[in-house]
JSON list of C-alpha atoms in Angstrom, two decimals:
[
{"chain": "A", "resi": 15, "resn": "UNK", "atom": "CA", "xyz": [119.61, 104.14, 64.75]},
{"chain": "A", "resi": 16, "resn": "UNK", "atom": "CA", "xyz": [116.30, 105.71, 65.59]},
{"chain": "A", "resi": 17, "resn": "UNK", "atom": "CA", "xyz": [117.55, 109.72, 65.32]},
{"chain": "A", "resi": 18, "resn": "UNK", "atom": "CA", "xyz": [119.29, 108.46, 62.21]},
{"chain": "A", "resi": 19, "resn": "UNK", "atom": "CA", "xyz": [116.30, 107.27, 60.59]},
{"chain": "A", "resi": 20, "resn": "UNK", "atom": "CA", "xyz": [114.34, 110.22, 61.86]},
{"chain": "A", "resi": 21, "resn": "UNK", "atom": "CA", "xyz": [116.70, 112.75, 60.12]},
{"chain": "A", "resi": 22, "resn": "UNK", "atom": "CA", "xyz": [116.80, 110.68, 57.05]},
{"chain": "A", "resi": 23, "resn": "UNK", "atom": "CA", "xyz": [112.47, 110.76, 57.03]},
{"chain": "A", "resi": 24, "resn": "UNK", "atom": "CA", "xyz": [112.51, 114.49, 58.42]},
{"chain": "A", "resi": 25, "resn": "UNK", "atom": "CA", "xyz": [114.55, 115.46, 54.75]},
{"chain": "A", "resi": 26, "resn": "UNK", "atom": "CA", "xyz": [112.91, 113.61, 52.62]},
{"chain": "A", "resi": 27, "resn": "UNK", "atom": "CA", "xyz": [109.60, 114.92, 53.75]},
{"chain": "A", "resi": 28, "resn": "UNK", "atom": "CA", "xyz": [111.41, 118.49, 53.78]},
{"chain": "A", "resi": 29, "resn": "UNK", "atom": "CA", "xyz": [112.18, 117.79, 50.02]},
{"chain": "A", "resi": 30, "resn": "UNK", "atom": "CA", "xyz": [108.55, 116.43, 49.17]},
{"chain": "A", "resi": 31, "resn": "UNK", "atom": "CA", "xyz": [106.78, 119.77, 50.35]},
{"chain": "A", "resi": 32, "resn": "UNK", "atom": "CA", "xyz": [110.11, 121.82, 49.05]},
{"chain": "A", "resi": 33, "resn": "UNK", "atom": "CA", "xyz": [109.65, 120.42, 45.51]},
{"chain": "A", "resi": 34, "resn": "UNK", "atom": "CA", "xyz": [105.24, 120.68, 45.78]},
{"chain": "A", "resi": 35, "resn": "UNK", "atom": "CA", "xyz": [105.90, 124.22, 46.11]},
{"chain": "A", "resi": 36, "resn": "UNK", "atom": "CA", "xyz": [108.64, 125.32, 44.42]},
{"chain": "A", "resi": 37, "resn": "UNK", "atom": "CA", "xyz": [107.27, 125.87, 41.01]},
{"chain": "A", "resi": 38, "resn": "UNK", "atom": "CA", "xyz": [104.23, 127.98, 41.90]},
{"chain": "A", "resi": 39, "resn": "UNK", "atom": "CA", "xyz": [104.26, 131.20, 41.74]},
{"chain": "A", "resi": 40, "resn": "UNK", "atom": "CA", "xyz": [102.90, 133.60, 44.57]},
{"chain": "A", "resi": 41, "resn": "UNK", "atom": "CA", "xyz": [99.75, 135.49, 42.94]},
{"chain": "A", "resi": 42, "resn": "UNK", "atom": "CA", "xyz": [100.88, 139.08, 42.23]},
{"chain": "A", "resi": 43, "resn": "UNK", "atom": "CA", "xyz": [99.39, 142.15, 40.66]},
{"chain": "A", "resi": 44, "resn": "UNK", "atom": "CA", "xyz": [101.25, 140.93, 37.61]},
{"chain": "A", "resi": 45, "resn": "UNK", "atom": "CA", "xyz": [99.38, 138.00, 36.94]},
{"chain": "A", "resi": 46, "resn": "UNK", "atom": "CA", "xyz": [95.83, 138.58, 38.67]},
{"chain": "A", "resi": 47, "resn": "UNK", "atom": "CA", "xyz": [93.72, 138.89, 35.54]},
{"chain": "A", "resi": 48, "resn": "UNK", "atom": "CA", "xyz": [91.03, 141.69, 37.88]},
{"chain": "A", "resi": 49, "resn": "UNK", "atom": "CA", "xyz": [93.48, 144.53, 38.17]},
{"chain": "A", "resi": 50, "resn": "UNK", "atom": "CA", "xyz": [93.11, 147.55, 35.79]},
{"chain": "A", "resi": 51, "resn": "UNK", "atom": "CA", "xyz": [95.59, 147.77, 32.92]},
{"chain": "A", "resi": 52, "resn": "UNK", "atom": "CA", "xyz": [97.11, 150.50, 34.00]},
{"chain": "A", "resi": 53, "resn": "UNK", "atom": "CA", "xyz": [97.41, 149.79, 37.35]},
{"chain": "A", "resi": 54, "resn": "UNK", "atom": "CA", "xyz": [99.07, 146.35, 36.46]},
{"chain": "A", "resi": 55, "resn": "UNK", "atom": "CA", "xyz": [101.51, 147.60, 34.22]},
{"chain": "A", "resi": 56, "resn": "UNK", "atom": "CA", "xyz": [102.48, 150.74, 36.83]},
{"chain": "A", "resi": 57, "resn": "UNK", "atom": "CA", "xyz": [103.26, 147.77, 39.27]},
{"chain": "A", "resi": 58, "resn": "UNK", "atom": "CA", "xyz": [105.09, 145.61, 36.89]},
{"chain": "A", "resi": 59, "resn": "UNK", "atom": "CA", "xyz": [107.34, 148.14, 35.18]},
{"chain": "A", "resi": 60, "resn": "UNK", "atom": "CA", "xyz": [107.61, 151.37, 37.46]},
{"chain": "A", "resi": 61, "resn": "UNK", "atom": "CA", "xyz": [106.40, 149.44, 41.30]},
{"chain": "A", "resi": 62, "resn": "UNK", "atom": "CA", "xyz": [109.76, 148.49, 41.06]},
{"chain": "A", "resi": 63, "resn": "UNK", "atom": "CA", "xyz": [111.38, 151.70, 42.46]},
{"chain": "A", "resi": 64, "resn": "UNK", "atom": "CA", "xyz": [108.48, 154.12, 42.35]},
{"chain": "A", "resi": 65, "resn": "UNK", "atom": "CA", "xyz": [105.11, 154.42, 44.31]},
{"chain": "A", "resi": 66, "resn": "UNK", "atom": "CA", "xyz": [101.90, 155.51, 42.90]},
{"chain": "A", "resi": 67, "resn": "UNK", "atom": "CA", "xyz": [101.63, 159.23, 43.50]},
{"chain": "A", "resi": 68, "resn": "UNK", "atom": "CA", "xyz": [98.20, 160.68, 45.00]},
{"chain": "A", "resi": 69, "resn": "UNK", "atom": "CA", "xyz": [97.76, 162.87, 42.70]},
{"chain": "A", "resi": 70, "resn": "UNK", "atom": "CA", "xyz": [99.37, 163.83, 39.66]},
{"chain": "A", "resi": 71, "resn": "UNK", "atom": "CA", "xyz": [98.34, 166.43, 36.89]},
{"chain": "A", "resi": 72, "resn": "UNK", "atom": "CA", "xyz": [98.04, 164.98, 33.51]},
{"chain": "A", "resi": 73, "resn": "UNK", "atom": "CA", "xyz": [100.72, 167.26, 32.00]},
{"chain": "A", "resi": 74, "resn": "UNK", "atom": "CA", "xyz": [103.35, 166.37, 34.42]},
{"chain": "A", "resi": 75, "resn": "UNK", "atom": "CA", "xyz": [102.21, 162.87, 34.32]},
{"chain": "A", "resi": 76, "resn": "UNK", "atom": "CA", "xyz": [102.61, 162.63, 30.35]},
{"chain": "A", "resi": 77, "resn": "UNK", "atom": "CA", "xyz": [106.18, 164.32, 30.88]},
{"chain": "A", "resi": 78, "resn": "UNK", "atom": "CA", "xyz": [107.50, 162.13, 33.11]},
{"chain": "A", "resi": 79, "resn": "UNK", "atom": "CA", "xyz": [106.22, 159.16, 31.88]},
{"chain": "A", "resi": 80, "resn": "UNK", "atom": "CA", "xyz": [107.78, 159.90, 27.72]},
{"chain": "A", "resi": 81, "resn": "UNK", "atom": "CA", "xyz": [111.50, 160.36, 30.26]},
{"chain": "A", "resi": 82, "resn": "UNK", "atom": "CA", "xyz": [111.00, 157.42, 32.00]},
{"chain": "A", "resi": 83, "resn": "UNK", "atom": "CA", "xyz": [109.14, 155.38, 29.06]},
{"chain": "A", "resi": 84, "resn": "UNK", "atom": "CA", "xyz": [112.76, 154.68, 27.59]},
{"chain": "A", "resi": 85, "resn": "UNK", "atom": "CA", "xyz": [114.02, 152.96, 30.44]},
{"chain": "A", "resi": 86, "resn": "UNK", "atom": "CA", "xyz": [111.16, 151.19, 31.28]},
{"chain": "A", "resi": 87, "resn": "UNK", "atom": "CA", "xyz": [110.94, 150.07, 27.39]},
{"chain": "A", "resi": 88, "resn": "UNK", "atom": "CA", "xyz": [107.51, 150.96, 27.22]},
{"chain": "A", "resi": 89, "resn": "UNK", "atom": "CA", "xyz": [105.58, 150.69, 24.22]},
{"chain": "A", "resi": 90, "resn": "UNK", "atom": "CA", "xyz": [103.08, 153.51, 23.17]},
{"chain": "A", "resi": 91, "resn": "UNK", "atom": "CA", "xyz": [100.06, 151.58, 24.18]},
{"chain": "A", "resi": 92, "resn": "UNK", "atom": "CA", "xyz": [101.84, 151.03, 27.69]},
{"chain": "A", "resi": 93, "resn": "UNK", "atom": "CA", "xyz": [102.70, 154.53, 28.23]},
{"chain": "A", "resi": 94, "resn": "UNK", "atom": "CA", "xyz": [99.24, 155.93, 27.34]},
{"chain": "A", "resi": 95, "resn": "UNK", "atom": "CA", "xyz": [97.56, 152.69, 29.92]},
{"chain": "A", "resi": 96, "resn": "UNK", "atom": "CA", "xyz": [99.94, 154.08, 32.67]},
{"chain": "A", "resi": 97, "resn": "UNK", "atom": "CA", "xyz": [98.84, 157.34, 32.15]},
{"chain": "A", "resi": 98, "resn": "UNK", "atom": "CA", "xyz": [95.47, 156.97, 32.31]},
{"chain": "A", "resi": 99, "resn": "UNK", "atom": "CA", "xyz": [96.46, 154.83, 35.50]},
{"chain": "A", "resi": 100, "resn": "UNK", "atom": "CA", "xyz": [98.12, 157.93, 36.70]},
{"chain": "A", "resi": 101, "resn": "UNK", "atom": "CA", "xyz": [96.38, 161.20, 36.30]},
{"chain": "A", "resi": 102, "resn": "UNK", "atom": "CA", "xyz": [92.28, 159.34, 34.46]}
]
């Protein structure tokens, strides 16, 4: 009777921290108000399957980004913040 009543507590406390945490999001550079413009939208839209380069010239920079500003569904104002992200 004693493990029984255990379990039953050792859930229900299990669900009371599960549900006290499970609509919080974990702070990422997506939502942290301090990160640069550019820098937040190069980790929301591109962070996904590229890295930030070390260096990048500006013309190479502005080509790839008007390929890849298609798929990404970029607007204008995105693609120049990412750029100046990319090669200030």
């Amino acid at each position: 009777m004693k493990t029984l009543l255990l379990a039953g507590l050792l859930i229900i406390g299990g669900c009371g921290v599960f549900a006290q945490t499970g609509g919080k999001a974990a702070p990422t550079i997506s939502n942290q108000s301090n990160a640069p413009d550019g820098a937040r939208l190069f980790a929301v839209n591109c962070g996904r399957c590229h890295r930030p380069p070390d260096q990048l010239s500006p013309k190479i920079a502005g080509s790839v980004l008007r390929h890849m500003r298609v798929r990404a569904m970029l607007s204008k104002e995105d693609e120049q913040a990412i750029l100046k992200y990319l090669a200030p």
